[in-house]
PDB file of C-alpha atoms in Angstrom:
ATOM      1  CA  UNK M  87     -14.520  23.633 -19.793  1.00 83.00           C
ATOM      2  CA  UNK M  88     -13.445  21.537 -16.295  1.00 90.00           C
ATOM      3  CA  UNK M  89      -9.846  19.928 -16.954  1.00 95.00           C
ATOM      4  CA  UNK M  90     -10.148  16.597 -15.593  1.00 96.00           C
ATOM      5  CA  UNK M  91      -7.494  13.701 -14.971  1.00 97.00           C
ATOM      6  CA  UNK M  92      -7.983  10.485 -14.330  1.00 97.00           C
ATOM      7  CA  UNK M  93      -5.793   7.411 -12.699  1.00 97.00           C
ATOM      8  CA  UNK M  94      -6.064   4.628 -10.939  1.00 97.00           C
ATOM      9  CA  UNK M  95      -6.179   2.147 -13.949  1.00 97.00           C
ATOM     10  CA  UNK M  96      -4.044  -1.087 -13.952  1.00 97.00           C
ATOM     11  CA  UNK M  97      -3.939  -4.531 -15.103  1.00 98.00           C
ATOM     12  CA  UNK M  98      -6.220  -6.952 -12.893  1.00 98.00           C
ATOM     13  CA  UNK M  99      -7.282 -10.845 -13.129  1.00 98.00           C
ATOM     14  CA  UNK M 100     -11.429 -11.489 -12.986  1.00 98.00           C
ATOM     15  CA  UNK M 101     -12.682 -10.989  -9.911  1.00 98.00           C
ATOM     16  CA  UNK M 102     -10.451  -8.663  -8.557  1.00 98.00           C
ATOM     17  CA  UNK M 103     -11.477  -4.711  -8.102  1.00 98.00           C
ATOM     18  CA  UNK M 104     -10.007  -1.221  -8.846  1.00 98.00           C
ATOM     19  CA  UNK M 105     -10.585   2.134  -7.899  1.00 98.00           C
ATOM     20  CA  UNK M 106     -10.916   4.687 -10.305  1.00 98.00           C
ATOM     21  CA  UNK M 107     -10.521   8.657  -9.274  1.00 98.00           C
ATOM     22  CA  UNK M 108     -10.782  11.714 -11.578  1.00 97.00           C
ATOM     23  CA  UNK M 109      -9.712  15.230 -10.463  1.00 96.00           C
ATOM     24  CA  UNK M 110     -10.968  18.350 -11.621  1.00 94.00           C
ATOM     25  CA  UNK M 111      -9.807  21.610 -11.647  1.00 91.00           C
ATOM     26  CA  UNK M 112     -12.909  23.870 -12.018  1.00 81.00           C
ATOM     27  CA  UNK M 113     -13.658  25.479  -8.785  1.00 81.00           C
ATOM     28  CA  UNK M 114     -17.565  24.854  -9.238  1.00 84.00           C
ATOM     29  CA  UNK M 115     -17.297  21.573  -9.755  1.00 87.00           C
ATOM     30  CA  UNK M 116     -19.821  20.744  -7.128  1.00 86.00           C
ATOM     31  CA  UNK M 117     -22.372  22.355 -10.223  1.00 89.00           C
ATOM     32  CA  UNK M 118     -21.285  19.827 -12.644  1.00 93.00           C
ATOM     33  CA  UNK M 119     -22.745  16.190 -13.409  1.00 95.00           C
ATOM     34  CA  UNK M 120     -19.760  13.447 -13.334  1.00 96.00           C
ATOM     35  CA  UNK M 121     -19.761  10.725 -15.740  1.00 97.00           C
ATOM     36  CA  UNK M 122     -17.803   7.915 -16.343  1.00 98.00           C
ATOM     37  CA  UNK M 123     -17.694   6.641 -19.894  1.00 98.00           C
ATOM     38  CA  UNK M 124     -15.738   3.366 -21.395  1.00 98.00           C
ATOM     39  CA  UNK M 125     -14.024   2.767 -24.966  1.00 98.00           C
ATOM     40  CA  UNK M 126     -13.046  -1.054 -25.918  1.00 97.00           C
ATOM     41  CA  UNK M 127     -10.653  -1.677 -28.702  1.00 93.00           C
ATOM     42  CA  UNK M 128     -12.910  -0.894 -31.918  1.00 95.00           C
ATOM     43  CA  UNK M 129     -15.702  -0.351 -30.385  1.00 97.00           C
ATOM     44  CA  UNK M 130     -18.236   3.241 -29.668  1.00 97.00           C
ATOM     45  CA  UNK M 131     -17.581   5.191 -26.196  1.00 97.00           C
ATOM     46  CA  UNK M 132     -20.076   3.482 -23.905  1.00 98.00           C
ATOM     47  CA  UNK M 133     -21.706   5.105 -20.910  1.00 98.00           C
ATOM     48  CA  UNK M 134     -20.909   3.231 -17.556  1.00 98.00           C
ATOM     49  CA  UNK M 135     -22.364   5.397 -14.475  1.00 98.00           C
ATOM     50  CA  UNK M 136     -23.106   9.240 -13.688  1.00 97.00           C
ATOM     51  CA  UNK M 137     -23.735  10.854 -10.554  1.00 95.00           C
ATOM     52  CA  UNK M 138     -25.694  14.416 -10.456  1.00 92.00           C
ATOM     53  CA  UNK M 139     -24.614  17.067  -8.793  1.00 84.00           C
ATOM     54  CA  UNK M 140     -26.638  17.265  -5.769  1.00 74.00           C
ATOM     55  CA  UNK M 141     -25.326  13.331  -5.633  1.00 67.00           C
ATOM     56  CA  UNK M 142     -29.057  12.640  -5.546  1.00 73.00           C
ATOM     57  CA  UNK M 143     -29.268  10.696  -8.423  1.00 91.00           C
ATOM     58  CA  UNK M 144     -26.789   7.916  -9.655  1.00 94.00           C
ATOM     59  CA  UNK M 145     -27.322   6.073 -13.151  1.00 96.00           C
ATOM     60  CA  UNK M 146     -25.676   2.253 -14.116  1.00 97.00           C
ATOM     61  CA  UNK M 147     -25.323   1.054 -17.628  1.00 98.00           C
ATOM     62  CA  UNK M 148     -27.240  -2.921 -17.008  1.00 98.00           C
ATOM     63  CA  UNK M 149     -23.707  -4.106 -17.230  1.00 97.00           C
ATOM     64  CA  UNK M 150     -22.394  -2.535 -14.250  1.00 98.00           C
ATOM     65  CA  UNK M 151     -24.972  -2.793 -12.104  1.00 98.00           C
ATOM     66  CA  UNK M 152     -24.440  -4.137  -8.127  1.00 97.00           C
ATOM     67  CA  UNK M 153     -20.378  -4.277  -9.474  1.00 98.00           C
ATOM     68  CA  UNK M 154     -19.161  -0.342  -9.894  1.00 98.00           C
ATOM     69  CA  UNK M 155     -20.068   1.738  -7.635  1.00 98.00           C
ATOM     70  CA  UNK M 156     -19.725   5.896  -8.745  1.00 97.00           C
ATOM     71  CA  UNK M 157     -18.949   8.574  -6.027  1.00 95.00           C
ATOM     72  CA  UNK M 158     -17.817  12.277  -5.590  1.00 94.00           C
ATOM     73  CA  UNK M 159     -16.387  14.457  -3.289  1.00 93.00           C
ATOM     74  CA  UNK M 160     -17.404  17.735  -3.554  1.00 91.00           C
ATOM     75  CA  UNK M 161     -14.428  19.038  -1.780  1.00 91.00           C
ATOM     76  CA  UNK M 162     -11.838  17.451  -3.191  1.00 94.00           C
ATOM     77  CA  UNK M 163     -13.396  18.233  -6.578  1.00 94.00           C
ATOM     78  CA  UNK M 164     -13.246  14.048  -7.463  1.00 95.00           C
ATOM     79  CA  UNK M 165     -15.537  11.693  -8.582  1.00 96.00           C
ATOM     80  CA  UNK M 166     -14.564   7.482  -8.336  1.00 97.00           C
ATOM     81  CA  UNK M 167     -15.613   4.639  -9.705  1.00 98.00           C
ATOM     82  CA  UNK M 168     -15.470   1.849  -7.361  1.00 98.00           C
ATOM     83  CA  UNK M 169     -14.994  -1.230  -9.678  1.00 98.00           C
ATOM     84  CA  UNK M 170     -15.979  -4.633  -8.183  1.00 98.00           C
ATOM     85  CA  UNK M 171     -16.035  -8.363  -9.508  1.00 98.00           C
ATOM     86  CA  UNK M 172     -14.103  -7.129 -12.740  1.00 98.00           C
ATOM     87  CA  UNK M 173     -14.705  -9.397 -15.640  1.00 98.00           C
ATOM     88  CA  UNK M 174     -12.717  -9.715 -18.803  1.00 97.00           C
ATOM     89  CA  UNK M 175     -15.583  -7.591 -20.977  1.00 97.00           C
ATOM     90  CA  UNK M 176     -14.547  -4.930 -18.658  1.00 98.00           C
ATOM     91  CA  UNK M 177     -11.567  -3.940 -20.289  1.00 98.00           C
ATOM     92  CA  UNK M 178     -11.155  -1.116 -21.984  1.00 98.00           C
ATOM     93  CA  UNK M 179     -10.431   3.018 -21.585  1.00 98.00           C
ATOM     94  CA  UNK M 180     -12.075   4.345 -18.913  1.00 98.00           C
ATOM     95  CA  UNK M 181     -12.379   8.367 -19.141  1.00 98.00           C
ATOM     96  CA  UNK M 182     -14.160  11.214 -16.709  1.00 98.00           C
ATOM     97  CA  UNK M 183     -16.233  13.256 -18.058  1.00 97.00           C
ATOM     98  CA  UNK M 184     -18.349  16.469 -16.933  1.00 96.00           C
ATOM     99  CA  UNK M 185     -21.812  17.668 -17.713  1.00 95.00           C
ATOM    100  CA  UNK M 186     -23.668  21.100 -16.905  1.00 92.00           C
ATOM    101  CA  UNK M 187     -26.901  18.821 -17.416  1.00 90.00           C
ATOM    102  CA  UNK M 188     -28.636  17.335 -14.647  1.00 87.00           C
ATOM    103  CA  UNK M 189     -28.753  13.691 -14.683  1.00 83.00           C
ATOM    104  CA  UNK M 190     -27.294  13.420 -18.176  1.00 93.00           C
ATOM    105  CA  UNK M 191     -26.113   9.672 -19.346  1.00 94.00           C
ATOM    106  CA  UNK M 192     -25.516  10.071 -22.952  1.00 95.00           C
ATOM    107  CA  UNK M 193     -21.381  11.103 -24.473  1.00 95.00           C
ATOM    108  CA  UNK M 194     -23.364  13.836 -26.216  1.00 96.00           C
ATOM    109  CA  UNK M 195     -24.389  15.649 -23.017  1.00 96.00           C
ATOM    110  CA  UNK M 196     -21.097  15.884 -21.664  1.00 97.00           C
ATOM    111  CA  UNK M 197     -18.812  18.884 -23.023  1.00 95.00           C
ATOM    112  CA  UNK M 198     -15.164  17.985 -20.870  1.00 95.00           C
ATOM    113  CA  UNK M 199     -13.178  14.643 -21.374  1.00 97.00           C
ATOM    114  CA  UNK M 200     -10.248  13.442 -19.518  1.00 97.00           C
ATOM    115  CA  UNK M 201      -7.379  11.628 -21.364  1.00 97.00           C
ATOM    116  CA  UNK M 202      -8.465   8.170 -20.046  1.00 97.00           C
ATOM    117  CA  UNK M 203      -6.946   5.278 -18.002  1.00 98.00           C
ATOM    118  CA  UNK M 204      -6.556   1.738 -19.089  1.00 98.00           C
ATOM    119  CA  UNK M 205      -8.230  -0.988 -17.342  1.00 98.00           C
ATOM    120  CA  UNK M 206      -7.068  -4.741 -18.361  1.00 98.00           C
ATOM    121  CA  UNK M 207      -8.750  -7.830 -16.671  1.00 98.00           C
ATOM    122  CA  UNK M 208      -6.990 -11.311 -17.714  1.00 97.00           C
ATOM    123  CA  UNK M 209      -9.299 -14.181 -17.634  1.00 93.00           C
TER     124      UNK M 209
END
């Protein structure tokens, strides 16, 4: 299992963006798929975006698309999500997650959770 941790969560007003950043502490890392998943109050863990190991291949829930933005650094052993144009229905826990399957966009694929970081956006 990779131990991630997350940060970079906040409270924000529509419009405004955030930068998420997840660390990992598994060496191959650079083997892994990255995911970042969302949980609203009440609601199922929701897949936002994923990035493959290679970096070849990105995936965007519809929601998300041409506003987040998902990234990794290889060396560092991080992955980001670059949030833009935040909107209200983006609130919610945001957690890191890692997946030894390529391309891999569903909660079930992924074996290694962070704890999460809360993101607020006020109307």
């Amino acid at each position: 299992q990779v131990q991630l941790v997350e940060s970079g969560g906040g409270l924000v007003q529509a419009g405004d963006s955030l930068r998420l950043s997840c660390a990992a502490s598994e060496r191959t890392f650079s083997r892994y798929t990255m995911g970042w998943f969302r949980q609203a109050p009440g609601k199922e863990r929701e897949f936002v975006a994923a990035i493959s190991w290679g970096r070849s291949v990105t995936s965007y829930t519809d929601s998300v698309k041409g506003r987040f933005a998902i990234s990794r650094d290889n060396a560092k052993k991080a992955v980001y999500l670059q949030m833009n144009s935040l909107r209200p229905e983006d609130t919610a826990v945001y957690y890191c997650a890692a997946a030894d399957k390529f391309d891999a966009t569903t909660k079930d694929e992924y074996g290694s959770w962070g704890q999460g970081t809360q993101v607020t956006v006020s109307s």
